[in-house]
mmCIF file of C-alpha atoms in Angstrom:
data_model
loop_
_atom_site.group_PDB
_atom_site.id
_atom_site.type_symbol
_atom_site.label_atom_id
_atom_site.label_comp_id
_atom_site.label_asym_id
_atom_site.label_seq_id
_atom_site.Cartn_x
_atom_site.Cartn_y
_atom_site.Cartn_z
ATOM 1 C CA MET A 123 31.908 -0.189 -4.631
ATOM 2 C CA ALA A 124 28.270 0.453 -3.678
ATOM 3 C CA ASP A 125 25.688 1.081 -6.377
ATOM 4 C CA ASN A 126 24.062 4.462 -5.645
ATOM 5 C CA LYS A 127 21.508 4.230 -8.431
ATOM 6 C CA ILE A 128 17.797 4.719 -7.875
ATOM 7 C CA ARG A 129 14.834 4.393 -10.219
ATOM 8 C CA LEU A 130 14.404 7.475 -12.377
ATOM 9 C CA GLN A 131 10.776 8.050 -11.348
ATOM 10 C CA LYS A 132 11.796 7.933 -7.663
ATOM 11 C CA PHE A 133 14.534 10.482 -8.350
ATOM 12 C CA LEU A 134 12.043 12.780 -10.105
ATOM 13 C CA SER A 135 9.569 12.411 -7.250
ATOM 14 C CA GLU A 136 12.215 13.159 -4.613
ATOM 15 C CA ALA A 137 13.331 16.163 -6.654
ATOM 16 C CA GLY A 138 9.814 17.543 -6.418
ATOM 17 C CA VAL A 139 9.134 17.351 -10.153
ATOM 18 C CA ALA A 140 6.060 15.110 -9.956
ATOM 19 C CA SER A 141 4.605 12.062 -8.267
ATOM 20 C CA ARG A 142 6.103 8.735 -9.336
ATOM 21 C CA ARG A 143 3.075 8.016 -11.537
ATOM 22 C CA LYS A 144 3.259 11.408 -13.236
ATOM 23 C CA ALA A 145 7.029 10.977 -13.616
ATOM 24 C CA GLU A 146 6.404 7.692 -15.464
ATOM 25 C CA GLU A 147 4.058 9.526 -17.847
ATOM 26 C CA MET A 148 6.712 12.191 -18.434
ATOM 27 C CA ILE A 149 9.296 9.482 -19.181
ATOM 28 C CA LYS A 150 6.906 7.699 -21.575
ATOM 29 C CA ASN A 151 6.218 11.013 -23.347
ATOM 30 C CA GLY A 152 9.951 11.586 -23.933
ATOM 31 C CA ALA A 153 10.161 14.683 -21.724
ATOM 32 C CA VAL A 154 12.975 13.251 -19.569
ATOM 33 C CA LYS A 155 16.624 12.868 -20.544
ATOM 34 C CA VAL A 156 19.510 11.292 -18.658
ATOM 35 C CA ASN A 157 22.979 12.441 -19.695
ATOM 36 C CA GLY A 158 21.500 13.832 -22.923
ATOM 37 C CA HIS A 159 19.682 10.630 -23.922
ATOM 38 C CA ILE A 160 15.901 10.192 -23.879
ATOM 39 C CA ALA A 161 15.024 8.180 -20.788
ATOM 40 C CA GLN A 162 13.070 4.942 -20.768
ATOM 41 C CA ILE A 163 10.808 3.388 -18.146
ATOM 42 C CA GLY A 164 13.010 1.238 -15.921
ATOM 43 C CA ASP A 165 16.062 3.513 -16.134
ATOM 44 C CA SER A 166 18.037 4.145 -12.968
ATOM 45 C CA VAL A 167 20.251 7.116 -12.181
ATOM 46 C CA ASP A 168 23.054 7.978 -9.813
ATOM 47 C CA PRO A 169 21.858 11.261 -8.275
ATOM 48 C CA LYS A 170 25.440 12.431 -7.729
ATOM 49 C CA LYS A 171 26.767 11.619 -11.201
ATOM 50 C CA ASP A 172 23.970 11.593 -13.780
ATOM 51 C CA ALA A 173 22.542 14.744 -15.389
ATOM 52 C CA VAL A 174 18.741 14.592 -15.525
ATOM 53 C CA THR A 175 16.621 17.092 -17.444
ATOM 54 C CA VAL A 176 12.867 17.489 -17.871
ATOM 55 C CA LYS A 177 11.808 19.447 -20.939
ATOM 56 C CA GLY A 178 15.368 20.769 -21.156
ATOM 57 C CA LYS A 179 15.503 21.970 -17.546
ATOM 58 C CA LYS A 180 18.103 20.471 -15.175
ATOM 59 C CA VAL A 181 16.678 18.588 -12.204
ATOM 60 C CA ASN A 182 18.419 18.440 -8.839
ATOM 61 C CA ARG A 183 17.498 16.058 -6.057
ATOM 62 C CA GLN A 184 15.977 17.770 -3.045
ATOM 63 C CA SER A 185 18.541 18.162 -0.336
ATOM 64 C CA SER A 186 16.138 18.608 2.541
ATOM 65 C CA MET A 187 13.023 16.801 3.614
ATOM 66 C CA ARG A 188 10.012 18.801 4.735
ATOM 67 C CA TYR A 189 7.466 17.692 7.333
ATOM 68 C CA ILE A 190 4.286 19.637 8.005
ATOM 69 C CA LEU A 191 1.692 18.646 10.595
ATOM 70 C CA LEU A 192 -1.683 20.069 9.695
ATOM 71 C CA ASN A 193 -4.844 20.058 11.771
ATOM 72 C CA LYS A 194 -7.139 19.437 8.806
ATOM 73 C CA PRO A 195 -10.372 21.383 9.052
ATOM 74 C CA LYS A 196 -13.770 20.106 7.944
ATOM 75 C CA ASP A 197 -14.740 20.539 4.269
ATOM 76 C CA VAL A 198 -11.135 20.367 3.012
ATOM 77 C CA VAL A 199 -10.161 17.355 0.886
ATOM 78 C CA THR A 200 -7.016 15.296 1.376
ATOM 79 C CA THR A 201 -5.732 15.166 -2.166
ATOM 80 C CA VAL A 202 -3.099 16.823 -4.307
ATOM 81 C CA GLU A 203 -5.566 17.921 -6.999
ATOM 82 C CA ASP A 204 -9.349 17.974 -6.822
ATOM 83 C CA THR A 205 -11.452 17.589 -9.953
ATOM 84 C CA HIS A 206 -14.386 19.335 -8.238
ATOM 85 C CA ALA A 207 -12.411 22.524 -7.416
ATOM 86 C CA ARG A 208 -12.804 22.039 -3.654
ATOM 87 C CA LYS A 209 -10.207 23.375 -1.227
ATOM 88 C CA THR A 210 -7.376 20.850 -0.641
ATOM 89 C CA VAL A 211 -4.930 20.410 2.219
ATOM 90 C CA LEU A 212 -2.178 21.575 -0.134
ATOM 91 C CA ASP A 213 -4.063 24.838 -0.668
ATOM 92 C CA LEU A 214 -3.751 25.395 3.087
ATOM 93 C CA VAL A 215 0.046 24.885 3.138
ATOM 94 C CA LYS A 216 0.974 26.234 -0.314
ATOM 95 C CA ASN A 217 3.388 28.844 1.074
ATOM 96 C CA ALA A 218 4.891 26.697 3.849
ATOM 97 C CA CYS A 219 7.880 25.564 1.750
ATOM 98 C CA SER A 220 9.200 25.632 -1.798
ATOM 99 C CA GLU A 221 9.439 21.835 -2.123
ATOM 100 C CA ARG A 222 6.674 19.726 -3.658
ATOM 101 C CA VAL A 223 4.899 18.100 -0.718
ATOM 102 C CA TYR A 224 1.939 15.736 -0.507
ATOM 103 C CA PRO A 225 -0.361 14.312 2.186
ATOM 104 C CA VAL A 226 0.449 11.009 3.897
ATOM 105 C CA GLY A 227 -2.742 8.993 4.076
ATOM 106 C CA ARG A 228 -6.067 10.723 4.052
ATOM 107 C CA LEU A 229 -8.939 12.043 6.093
ATOM 108 C CA ASP A 230 -12.438 12.298 4.658
ATOM 109 C CA ARG A 231 -13.727 15.725 3.627
ATOM 110 C CA ASN A 232 -15.961 16.115 6.662
ATOM 111 C CA THR A 233 -13.329 14.772 9.101
ATOM 112 C CA THR A 234 -10.961 16.931 11.133
ATOM 113 C CA GLY A 235 -7.649 15.800 12.546
ATOM 114 C CA VAL A 236 -3.875 15.760 12.326
ATOM 115 C CA LEU A 237 -2.411 14.998 8.915
ATOM 116 C CA LEU A 238 1.248 14.673 7.921
ATOM 117 C CA ILE A 239 2.313 16.448 4.726
ATOM 118 C CA THR A 240 5.841 15.774 3.461
ATOM 119 C CA ASN A 241 8.191 15.259 0.545
ATOM 120 C CA ASP A 242 9.765 12.202 2.215
ATOM 121 C CA GLY A 243 8.740 9.330 -0.048
ATOM 122 C CA ASP A 244 10.490 6.646 2.021
ATOM 123 C CA LEU A 245 8.668 7.690 5.195
ATOM 124 C CA THR A 246 5.376 7.873 3.303
ATOM 125 C CA THR A 247 5.833 4.316 2.046
ATOM 126 C CA LYS A 248 6.733 3.008 5.514
ATOM 127 C CA LEU A 249 3.649 4.644 7.023
ATOM 128 C CA THR A 250 1.103 3.754 4.348
ATOM 129 C CA HIS A 251 2.093 0.571 2.478
ATOM 130 C CA PRO A 252 0.178 -2.463 3.803
ATOM 131 C CA LYS A 253 3.330 -4.615 3.947
ATOM 132 C CA PHE A 254 4.591 -2.496 6.872
ATOM 133 C CA ASN A 255 1.361 -3.177 8.820
ATOM 134 C CA LYS A 256 1.258 0.188 10.627
ATOM 135 C CA LYS A 257 -1.707 0.593 12.940
ATOM 136 C CA LYS A 258 -3.722 3.767 12.737
ATOM 137 C CA ILE A 259 -5.552 5.054 15.775
ATOM 138 C CA TYR A 260 -8.593 7.283 15.410
ATOM 139 C CA GLN A 261 -10.624 9.081 18.049
ATOM 140 C CA VAL A 262 -14.187 9.437 16.851
ATOM 141 C CA THR A 263 -17.029 11.543 18.197
ATOM 142 C CA LEU A 264 -20.514 10.654 16.992
ATOM 143 C CA ASP A 265 -23.630 12.779 16.882
ATOM 144 C CA LYS A 266 -25.672 9.880 18.322
ATOM 145 C CA ASP A 267 -25.045 6.773 20.427
ATOM 146 C CA LEU A 268 -23.276 3.845 18.763
ATOM 147 C CA GLN A 269 -25.648 0.885 18.558
ATOM 148 C CA ASP A 270 -24.425 -2.667 19.317
ATOM 149 C CA ASP A 271 -25.242 -3.923 15.802
ATOM 150 C CA ASP A 272 -23.324 -1.002 14.229
ATOM 151 C CA PHE A 273 -20.337 -1.754 16.476
ATOM 152 C CA ALA A 274 -20.444 -5.414 15.409
ATOM 153 C CA LYS A 275 -20.400 -4.326 11.741
ATOM 154 C CA ILE A 276 -17.355 -2.135 12.354
ATOM 155 C CA LEU A 277 -15.507 -5.001 14.026
ATOM 156 C CA SER A 278 -16.353 -7.494 11.267
ATOM 157 C CA GLY A 279 -15.353 -5.097 8.478
ATOM 158 C CA ILE A 280 -16.938 -2.437 6.312
ATOM 159 C CA VAL A 281 -16.540 -2.109 2.555
ATOM 160 C CA LEU A 282 -15.672 1.420 1.437
ATOM 161 C CA GLU A 283 -15.090 2.782 -2.081
ATOM 162 C CA ASP A 284 -11.420 1.794 -1.976
ATOM 163 C CA GLY A 285 -11.754 -1.579 -0.229
ATOM 164 C CA GLU A 286 -12.565 -3.225 3.055
ATOM 165 C CA VAL A 287 -11.530 -1.792 6.418
ATOM 166 C CA LYS A 288 -11.603 -3.501 9.812
ATOM 167 C CA ALA A 289 -11.172 -2.247 13.311
ATOM 168 C CA ASP A 290 -8.485 -3.923 15.398
#
């Protein structure tokens, strides 16, 4: 018989309760119970059999995945929460569905373009995790001509706040 268990934090994320990281914090803080027992980090659940509660409230796994394509405007940040109170992409789609959704990847604040917003964690992982080696294609318009030495820098790699990026 197949084992239908999944990690508790994945279940909570797919149910729209919180991100996996936030779900881990909730588990550590004792806010999550499985079948009446306080959950521990590392617990797995069978979504069809186990009763999961958060702060006494029953949690059900989301039955439908949501996919929103957004043409992100300039001066909107690609984040779930912004500590500087700027407008986020989730502010733009807050009434699109009742499920907890989040952006896949990111676009800088002053960049416009198509952005996927979803509650599909498996798809998000397949599109963004480096082990899947998914190529991203960007069309860029500059306000001045690209110089040869700048192009060479782009090809050799540029270090950003979150690591090095290279053009293919």
